[in-house]
Short mmCIF file of N, CA, C and O in Angstrom, two decimals:
data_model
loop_
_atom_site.label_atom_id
_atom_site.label_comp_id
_atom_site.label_asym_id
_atom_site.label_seq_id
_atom_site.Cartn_x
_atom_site.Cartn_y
_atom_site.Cartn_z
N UNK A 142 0.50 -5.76 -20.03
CA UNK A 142 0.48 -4.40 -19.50
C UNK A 142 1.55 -4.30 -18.41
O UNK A 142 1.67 -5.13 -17.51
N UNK A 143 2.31 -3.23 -18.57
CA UNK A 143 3.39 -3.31 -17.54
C UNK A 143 3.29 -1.92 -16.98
O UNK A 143 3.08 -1.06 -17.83
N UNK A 144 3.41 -1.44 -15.50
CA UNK A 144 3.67 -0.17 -15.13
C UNK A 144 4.56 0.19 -14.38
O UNK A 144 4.49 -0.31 -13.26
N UNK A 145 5.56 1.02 -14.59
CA UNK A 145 6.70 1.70 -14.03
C UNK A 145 6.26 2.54 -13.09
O UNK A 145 5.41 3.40 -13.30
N UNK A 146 6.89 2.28 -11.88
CA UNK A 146 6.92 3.47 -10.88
C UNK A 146 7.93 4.01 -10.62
O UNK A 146 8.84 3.19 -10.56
N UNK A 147 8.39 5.40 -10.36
CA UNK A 147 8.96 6.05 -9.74
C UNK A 147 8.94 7.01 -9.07
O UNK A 147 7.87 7.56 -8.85
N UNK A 148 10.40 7.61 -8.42
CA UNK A 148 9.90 9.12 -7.44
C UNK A 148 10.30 8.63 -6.26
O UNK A 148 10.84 9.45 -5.51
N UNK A 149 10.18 7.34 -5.82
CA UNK A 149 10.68 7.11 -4.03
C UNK A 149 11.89 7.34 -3.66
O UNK A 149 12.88 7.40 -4.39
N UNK A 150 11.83 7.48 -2.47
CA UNK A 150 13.35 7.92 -1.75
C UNK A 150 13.44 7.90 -0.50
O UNK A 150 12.70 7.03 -0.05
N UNK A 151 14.10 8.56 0.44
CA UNK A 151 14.27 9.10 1.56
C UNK A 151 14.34 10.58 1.59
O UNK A 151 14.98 11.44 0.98
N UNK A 152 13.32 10.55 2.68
CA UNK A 152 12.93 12.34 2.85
C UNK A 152 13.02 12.56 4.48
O UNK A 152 13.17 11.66 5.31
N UNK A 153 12.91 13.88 4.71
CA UNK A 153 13.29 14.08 6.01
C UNK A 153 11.97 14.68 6.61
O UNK A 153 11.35 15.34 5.78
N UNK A 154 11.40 14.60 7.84
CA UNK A 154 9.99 14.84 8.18
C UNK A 154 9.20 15.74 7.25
O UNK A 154 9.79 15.84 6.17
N UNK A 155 8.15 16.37 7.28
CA UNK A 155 8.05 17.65 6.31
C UNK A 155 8.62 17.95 5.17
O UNK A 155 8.38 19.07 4.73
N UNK A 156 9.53 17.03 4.38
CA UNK A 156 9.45 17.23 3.38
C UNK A 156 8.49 16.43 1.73
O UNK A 156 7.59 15.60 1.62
N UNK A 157 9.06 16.99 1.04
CA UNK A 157 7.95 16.30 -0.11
C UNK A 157 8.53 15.29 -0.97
O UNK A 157 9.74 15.26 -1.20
N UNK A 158 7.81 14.57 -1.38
CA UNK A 158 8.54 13.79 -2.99
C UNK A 158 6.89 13.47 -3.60
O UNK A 158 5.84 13.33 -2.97
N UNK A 159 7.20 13.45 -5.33
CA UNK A 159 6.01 13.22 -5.90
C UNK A 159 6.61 12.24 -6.70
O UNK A 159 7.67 12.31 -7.31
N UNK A 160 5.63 11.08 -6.62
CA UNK A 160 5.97 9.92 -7.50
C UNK A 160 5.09 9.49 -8.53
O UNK A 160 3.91 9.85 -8.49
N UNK A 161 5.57 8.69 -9.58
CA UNK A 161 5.18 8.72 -11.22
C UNK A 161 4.56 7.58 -11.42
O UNK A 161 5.38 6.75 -11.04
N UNK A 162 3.63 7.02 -11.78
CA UNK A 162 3.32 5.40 -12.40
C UNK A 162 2.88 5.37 -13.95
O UNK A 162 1.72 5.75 -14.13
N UNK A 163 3.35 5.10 -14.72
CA UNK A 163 3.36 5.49 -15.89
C UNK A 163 2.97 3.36 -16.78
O UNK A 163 3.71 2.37 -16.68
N UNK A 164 1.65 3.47 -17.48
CA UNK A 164 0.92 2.03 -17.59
C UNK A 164 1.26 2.01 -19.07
O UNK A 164 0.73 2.89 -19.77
N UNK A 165 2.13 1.07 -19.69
CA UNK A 165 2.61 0.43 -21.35
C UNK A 165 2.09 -0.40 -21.51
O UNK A 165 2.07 -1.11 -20.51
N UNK A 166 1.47 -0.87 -22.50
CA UNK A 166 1.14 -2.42 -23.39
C UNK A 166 0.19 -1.79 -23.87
O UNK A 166 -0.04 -0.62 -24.17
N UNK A 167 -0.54 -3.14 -23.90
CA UNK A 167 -1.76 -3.10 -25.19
C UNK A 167 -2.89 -2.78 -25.02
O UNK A 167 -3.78 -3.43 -25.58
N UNK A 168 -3.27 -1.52 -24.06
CA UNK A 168 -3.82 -0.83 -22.80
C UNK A 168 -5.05 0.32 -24.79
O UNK A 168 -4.75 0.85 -25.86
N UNK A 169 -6.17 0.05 -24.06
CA UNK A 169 -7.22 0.49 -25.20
C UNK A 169 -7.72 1.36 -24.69
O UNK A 169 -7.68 2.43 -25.30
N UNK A 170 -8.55 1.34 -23.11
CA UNK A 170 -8.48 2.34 -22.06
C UNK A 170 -8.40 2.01 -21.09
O UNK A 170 -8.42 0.80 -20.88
N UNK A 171 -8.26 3.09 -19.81
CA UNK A 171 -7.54 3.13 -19.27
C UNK A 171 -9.16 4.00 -17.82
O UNK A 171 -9.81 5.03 -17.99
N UNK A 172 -9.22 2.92 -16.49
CA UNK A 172 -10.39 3.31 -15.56
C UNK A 172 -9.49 4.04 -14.90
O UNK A 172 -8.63 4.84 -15.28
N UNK A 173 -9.89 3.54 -13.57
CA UNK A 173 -9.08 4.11 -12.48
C UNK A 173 -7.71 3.65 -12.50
O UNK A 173 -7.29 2.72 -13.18
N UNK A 174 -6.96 4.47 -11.60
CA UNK A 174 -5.63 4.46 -11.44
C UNK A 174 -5.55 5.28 -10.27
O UNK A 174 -6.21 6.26 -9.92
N UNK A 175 -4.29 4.45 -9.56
CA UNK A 175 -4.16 5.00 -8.36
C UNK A 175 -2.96 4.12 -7.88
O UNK A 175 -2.22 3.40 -8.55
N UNK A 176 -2.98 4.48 -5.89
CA UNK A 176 -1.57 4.46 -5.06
C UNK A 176 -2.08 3.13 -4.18
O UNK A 176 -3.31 3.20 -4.21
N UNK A 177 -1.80 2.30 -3.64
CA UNK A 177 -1.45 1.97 -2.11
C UNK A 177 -0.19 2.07 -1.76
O UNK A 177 0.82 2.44 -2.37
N UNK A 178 -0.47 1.52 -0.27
CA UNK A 178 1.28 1.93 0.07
C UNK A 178 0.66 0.56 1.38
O UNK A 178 -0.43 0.43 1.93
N UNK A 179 1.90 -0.22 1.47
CA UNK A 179 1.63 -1.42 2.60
C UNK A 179 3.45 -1.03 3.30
O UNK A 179 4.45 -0.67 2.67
N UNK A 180 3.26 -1.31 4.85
CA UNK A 180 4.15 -1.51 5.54
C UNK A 180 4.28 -2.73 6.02
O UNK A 180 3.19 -3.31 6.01
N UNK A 181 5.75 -3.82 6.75
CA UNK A 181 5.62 -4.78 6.54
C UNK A 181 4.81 -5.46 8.14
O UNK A 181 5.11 -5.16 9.30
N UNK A 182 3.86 -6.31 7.69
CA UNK A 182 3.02 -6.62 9.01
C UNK A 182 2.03 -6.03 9.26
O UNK A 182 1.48 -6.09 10.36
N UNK A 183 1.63 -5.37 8.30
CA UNK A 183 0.58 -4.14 8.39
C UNK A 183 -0.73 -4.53 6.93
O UNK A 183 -0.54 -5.34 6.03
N UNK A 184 -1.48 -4.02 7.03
CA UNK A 184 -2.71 -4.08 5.71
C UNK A 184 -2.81 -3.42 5.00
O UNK A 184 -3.47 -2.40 5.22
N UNK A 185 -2.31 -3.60 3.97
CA UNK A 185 -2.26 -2.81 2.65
C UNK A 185 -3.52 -1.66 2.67
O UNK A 185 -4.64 -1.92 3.11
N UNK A 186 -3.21 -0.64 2.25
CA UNK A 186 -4.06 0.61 2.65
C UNK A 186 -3.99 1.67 1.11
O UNK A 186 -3.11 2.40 0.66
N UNK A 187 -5.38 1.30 0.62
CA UNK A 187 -5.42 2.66 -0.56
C UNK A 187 -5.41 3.93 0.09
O UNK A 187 -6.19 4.26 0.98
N UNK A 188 -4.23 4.82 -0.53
CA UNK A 188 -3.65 5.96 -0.60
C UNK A 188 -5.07 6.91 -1.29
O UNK A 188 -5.99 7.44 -0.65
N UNK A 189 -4.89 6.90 -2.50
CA UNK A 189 -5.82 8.03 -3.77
C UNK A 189 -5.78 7.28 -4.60
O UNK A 189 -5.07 6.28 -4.55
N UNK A 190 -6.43 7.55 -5.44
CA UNK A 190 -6.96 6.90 -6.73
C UNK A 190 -7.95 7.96 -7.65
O UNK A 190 -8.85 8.67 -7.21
N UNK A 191 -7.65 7.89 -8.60
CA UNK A 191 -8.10 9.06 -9.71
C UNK A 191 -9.23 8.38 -10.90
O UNK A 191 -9.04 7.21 -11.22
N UNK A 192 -10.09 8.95 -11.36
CA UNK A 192 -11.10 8.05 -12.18
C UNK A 192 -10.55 8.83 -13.64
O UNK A 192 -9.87 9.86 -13.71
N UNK A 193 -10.95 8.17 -14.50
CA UNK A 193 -10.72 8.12 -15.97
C UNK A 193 -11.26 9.70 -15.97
O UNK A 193 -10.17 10.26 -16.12
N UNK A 194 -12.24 10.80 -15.91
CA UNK A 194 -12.53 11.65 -15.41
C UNK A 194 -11.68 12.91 -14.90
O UNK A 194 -11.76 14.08 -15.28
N UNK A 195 -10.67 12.24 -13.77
CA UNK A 195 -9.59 12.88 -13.07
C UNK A 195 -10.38 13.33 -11.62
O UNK A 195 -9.70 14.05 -10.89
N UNK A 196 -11.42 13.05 -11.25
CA UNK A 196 -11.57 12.69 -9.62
C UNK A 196 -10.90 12.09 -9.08
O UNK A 196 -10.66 10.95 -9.48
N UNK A 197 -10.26 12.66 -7.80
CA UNK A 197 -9.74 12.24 -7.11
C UNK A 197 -10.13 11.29 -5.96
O UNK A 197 -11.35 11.46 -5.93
N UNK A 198 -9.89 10.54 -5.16
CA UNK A 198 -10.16 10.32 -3.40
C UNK A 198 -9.45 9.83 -3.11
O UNK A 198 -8.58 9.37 -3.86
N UNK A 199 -9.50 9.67 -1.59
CA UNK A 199 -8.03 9.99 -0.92
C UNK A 199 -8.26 8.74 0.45
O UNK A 199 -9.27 8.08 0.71
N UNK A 200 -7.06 8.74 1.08
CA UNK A 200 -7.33 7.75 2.69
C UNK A 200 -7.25 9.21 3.47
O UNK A 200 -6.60 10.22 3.22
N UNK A 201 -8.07 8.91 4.40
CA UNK A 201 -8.47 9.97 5.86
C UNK A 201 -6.72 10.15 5.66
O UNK A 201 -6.27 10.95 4.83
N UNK A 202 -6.08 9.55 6.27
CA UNK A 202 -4.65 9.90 6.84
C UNK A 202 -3.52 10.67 5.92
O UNK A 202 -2.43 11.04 6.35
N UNK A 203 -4.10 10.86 4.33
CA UNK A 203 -3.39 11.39 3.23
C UNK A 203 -4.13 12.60 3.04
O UNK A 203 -3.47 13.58 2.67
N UNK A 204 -5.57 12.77 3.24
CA UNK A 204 -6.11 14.15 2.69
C UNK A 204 -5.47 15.21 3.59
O UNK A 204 -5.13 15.24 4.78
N UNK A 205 -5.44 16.34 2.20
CA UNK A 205 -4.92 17.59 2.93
C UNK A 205 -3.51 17.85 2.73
O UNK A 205 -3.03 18.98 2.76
N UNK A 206 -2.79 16.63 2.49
CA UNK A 206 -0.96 16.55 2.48
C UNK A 206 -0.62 16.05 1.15
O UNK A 206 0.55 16.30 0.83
N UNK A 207 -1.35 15.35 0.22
CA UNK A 207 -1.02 14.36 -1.03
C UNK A 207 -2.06 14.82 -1.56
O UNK A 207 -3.11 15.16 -1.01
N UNK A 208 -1.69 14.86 -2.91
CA UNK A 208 -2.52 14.98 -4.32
C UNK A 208 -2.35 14.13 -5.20
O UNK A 208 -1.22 13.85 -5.59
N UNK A 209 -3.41 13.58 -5.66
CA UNK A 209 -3.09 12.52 -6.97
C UNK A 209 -3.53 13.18 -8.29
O UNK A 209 -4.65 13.67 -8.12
N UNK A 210 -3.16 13.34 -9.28
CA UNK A 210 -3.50 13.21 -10.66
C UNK A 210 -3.16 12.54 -11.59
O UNK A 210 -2.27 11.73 -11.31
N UNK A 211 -3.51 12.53 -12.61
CA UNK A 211 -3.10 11.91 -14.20
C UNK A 211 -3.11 12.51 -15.22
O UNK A 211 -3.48 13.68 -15.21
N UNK A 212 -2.69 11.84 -16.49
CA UNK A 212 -2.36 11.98 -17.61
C UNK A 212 -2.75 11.24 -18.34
O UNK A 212 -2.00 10.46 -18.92
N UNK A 213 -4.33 11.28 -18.58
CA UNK A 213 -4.54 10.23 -19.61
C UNK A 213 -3.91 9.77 -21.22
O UNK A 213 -3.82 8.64 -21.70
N UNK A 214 -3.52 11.18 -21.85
CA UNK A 214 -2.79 11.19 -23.04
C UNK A 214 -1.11 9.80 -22.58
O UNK A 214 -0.69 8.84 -23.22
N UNK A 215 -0.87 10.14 -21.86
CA UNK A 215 0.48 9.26 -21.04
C UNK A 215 0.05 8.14 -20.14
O UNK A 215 0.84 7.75 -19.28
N UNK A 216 -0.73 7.78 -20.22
CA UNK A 216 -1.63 6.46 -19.22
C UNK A 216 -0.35 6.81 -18.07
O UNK A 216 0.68 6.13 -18.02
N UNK A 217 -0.57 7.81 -17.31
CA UNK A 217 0.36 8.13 -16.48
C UNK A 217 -0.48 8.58 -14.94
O UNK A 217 -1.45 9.33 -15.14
N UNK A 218 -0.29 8.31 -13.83
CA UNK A 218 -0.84 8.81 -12.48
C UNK A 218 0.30 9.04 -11.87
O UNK A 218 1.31 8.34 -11.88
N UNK A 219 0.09 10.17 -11.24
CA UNK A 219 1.24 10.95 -10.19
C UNK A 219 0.86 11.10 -9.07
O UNK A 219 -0.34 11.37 -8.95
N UNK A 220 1.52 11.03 -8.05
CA UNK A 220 0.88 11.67 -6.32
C UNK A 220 2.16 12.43 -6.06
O UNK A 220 3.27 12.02 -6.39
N UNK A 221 1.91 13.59 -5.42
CA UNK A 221 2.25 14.53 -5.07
C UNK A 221 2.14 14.08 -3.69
O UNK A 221 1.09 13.54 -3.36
N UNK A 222 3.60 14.30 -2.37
CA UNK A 222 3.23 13.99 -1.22
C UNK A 222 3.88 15.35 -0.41
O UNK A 222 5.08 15.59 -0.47
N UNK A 223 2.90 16.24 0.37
CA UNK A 223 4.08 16.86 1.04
C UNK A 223 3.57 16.68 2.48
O UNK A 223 2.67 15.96 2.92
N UNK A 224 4.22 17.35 2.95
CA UNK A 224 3.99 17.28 4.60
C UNK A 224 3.96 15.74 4.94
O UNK A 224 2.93 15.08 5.10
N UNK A 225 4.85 15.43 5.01
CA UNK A 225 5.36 13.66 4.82
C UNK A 225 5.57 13.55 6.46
O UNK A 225 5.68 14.59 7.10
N UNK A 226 5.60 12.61 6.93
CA UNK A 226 5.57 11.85 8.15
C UNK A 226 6.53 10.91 8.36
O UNK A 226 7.48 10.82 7.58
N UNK A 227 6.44 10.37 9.08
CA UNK A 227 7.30 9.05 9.46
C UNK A 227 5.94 7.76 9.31
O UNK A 227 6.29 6.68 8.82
N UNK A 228 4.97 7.86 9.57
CA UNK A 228 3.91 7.01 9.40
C UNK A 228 3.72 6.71 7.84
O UNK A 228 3.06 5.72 7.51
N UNK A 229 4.40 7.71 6.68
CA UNK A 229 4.35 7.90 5.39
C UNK A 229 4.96 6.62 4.61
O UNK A 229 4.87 6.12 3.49
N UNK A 230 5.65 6.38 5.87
CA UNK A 230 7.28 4.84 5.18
C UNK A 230 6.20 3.94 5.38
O UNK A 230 5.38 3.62 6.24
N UNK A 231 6.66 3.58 3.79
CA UNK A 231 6.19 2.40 3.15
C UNK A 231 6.50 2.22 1.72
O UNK A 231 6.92 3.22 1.13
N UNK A 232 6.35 1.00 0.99
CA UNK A 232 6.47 0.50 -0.31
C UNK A 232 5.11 0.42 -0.74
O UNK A 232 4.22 -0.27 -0.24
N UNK A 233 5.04 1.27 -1.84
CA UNK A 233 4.12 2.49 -2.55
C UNK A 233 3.98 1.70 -3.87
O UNK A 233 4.96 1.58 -4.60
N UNK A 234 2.72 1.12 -4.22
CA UNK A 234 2.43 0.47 -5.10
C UNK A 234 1.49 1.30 -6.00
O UNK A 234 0.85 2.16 -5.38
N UNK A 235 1.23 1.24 -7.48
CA UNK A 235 0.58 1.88 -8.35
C UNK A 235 -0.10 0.62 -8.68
O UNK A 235 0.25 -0.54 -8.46
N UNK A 236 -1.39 1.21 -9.36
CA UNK A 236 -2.60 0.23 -9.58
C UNK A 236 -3.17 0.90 -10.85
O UNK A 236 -3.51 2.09 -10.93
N UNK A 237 -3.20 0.23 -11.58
CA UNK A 237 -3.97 0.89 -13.05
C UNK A 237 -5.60 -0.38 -14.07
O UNK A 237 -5.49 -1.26 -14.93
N UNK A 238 -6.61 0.11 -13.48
CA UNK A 238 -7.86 -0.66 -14.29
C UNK A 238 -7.91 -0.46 -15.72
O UNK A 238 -8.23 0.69 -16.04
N UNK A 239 -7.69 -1.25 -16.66
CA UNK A 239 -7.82 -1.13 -17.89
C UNK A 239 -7.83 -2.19 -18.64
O UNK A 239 -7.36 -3.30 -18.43
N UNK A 240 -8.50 -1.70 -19.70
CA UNK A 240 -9.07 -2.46 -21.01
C UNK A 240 -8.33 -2.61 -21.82
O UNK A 240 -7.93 -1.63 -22.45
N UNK A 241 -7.78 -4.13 -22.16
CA UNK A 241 -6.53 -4.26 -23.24
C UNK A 241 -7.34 -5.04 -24.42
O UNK A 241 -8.51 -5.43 -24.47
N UNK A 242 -5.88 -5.13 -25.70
CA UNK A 242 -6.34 -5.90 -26.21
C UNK A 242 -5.48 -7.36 -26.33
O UNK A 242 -4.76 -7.56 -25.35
N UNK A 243 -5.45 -8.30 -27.26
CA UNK A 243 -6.46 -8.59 -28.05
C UNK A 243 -7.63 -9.73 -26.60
O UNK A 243 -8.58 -10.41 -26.99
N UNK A 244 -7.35 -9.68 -25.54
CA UNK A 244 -8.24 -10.31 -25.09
C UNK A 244 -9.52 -9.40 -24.88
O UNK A 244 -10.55 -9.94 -24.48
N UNK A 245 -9.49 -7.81 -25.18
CA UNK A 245 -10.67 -7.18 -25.05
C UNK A 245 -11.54 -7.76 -24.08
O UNK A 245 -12.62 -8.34 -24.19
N UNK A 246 -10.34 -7.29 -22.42
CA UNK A 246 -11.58 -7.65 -21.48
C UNK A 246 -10.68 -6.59 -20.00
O UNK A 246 -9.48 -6.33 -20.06
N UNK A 247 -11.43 -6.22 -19.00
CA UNK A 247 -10.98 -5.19 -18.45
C UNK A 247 -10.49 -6.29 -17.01
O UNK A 247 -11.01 -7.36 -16.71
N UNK A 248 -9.10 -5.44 -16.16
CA UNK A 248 -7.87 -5.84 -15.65
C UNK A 248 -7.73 -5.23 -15.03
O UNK A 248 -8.11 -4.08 -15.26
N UNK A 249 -7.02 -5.59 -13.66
CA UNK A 249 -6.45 -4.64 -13.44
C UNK A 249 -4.88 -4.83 -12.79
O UNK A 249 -4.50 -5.93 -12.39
N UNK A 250 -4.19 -3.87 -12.75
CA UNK A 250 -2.63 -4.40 -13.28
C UNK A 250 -2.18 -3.40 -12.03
O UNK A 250 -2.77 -2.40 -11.61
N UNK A 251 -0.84 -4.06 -11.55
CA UNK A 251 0.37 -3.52 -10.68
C UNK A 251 1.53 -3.23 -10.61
O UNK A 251 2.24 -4.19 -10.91
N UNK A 252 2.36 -1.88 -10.22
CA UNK A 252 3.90 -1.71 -10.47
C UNK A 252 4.28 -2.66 -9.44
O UNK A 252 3.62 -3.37 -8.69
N UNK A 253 5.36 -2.51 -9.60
CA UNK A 253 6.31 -3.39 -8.59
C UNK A 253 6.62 -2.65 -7.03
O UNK A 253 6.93 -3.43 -6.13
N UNK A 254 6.55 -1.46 -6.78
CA UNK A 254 6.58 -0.37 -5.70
C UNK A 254 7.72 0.13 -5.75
O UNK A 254 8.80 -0.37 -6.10
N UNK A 255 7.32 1.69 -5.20
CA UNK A 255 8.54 1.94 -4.97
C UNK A 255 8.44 2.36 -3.30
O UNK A 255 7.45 2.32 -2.56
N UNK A 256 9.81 2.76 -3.00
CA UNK A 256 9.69 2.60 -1.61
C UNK A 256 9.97 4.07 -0.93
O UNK A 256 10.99 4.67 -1.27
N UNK A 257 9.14 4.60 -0.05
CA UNK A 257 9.17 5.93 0.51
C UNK A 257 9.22 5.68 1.54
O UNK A 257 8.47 4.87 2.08
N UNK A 258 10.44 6.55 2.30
CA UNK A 258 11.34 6.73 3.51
C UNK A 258 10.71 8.02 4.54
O UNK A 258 11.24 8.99 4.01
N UNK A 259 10.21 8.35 5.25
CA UNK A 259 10.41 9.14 5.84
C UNK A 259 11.20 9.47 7.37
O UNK A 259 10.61 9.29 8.44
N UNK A 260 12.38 9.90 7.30
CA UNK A 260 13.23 9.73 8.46
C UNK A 260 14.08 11.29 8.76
O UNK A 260 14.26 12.00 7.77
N UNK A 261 14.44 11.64 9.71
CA UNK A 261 15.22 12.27 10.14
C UNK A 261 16.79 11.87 10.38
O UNK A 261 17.57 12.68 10.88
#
């Protein structure tokens, strides 16, 4: 199972970027899916995360400014970020729970990150 992320960049206070994690292989279904984001020296911190369903939840410090959804047809999760910060910078990891085969047993799998800037 491999998952692609994209969407990171450099943004300027208040502005937005929405980024993509999109989960390939031998993926049968597909649980939760979702964001962290770790800064360096710091503790990795879940962002949102979306249930097979499409419930959302969120970290205190993201509700209100970020939206997560998916695409189950596309084993795909998106977050939407606006009202971005400088506290926002960090390398933004995607997380996807799922059931592959042929070991028919449930996983859970990581992009590589991408990295979100927030600077003036």
């Amino acid at each position: 199972v491999q998952l692609q992320a994209s969407g990171g960049g450099l943004v300027q206070p208040g502005g937005s970027l929405r980024l993509s994690c999109a989960a390939s292989g031998s993926i049968v279904r597909t649980n939760v899916m979702g964001w962290y984001r770790q800064e360096p020296g710091k503790q990795r911190e879940l962002v949102a995360q979306v249930t097979s369903g499409g419930s959302p939840s969120y970290a205190d410090s993201v509700k209100g400014r970020f939206t997560a959804s998916r695409d189950n047809a596309k084993n795909t999760v998106y977050l939407e970020m606006n009202s971005l910060k400088p506290d926002d910078t960090a390398l933004y990891h995607c997380f996807a729970h799922v059931f592959t085969e042929p070991t028919m047993s449930w996983g859970t799998y990581w992009g590589k990150g991408t990295q979100v800037t927030v600077s003036s």
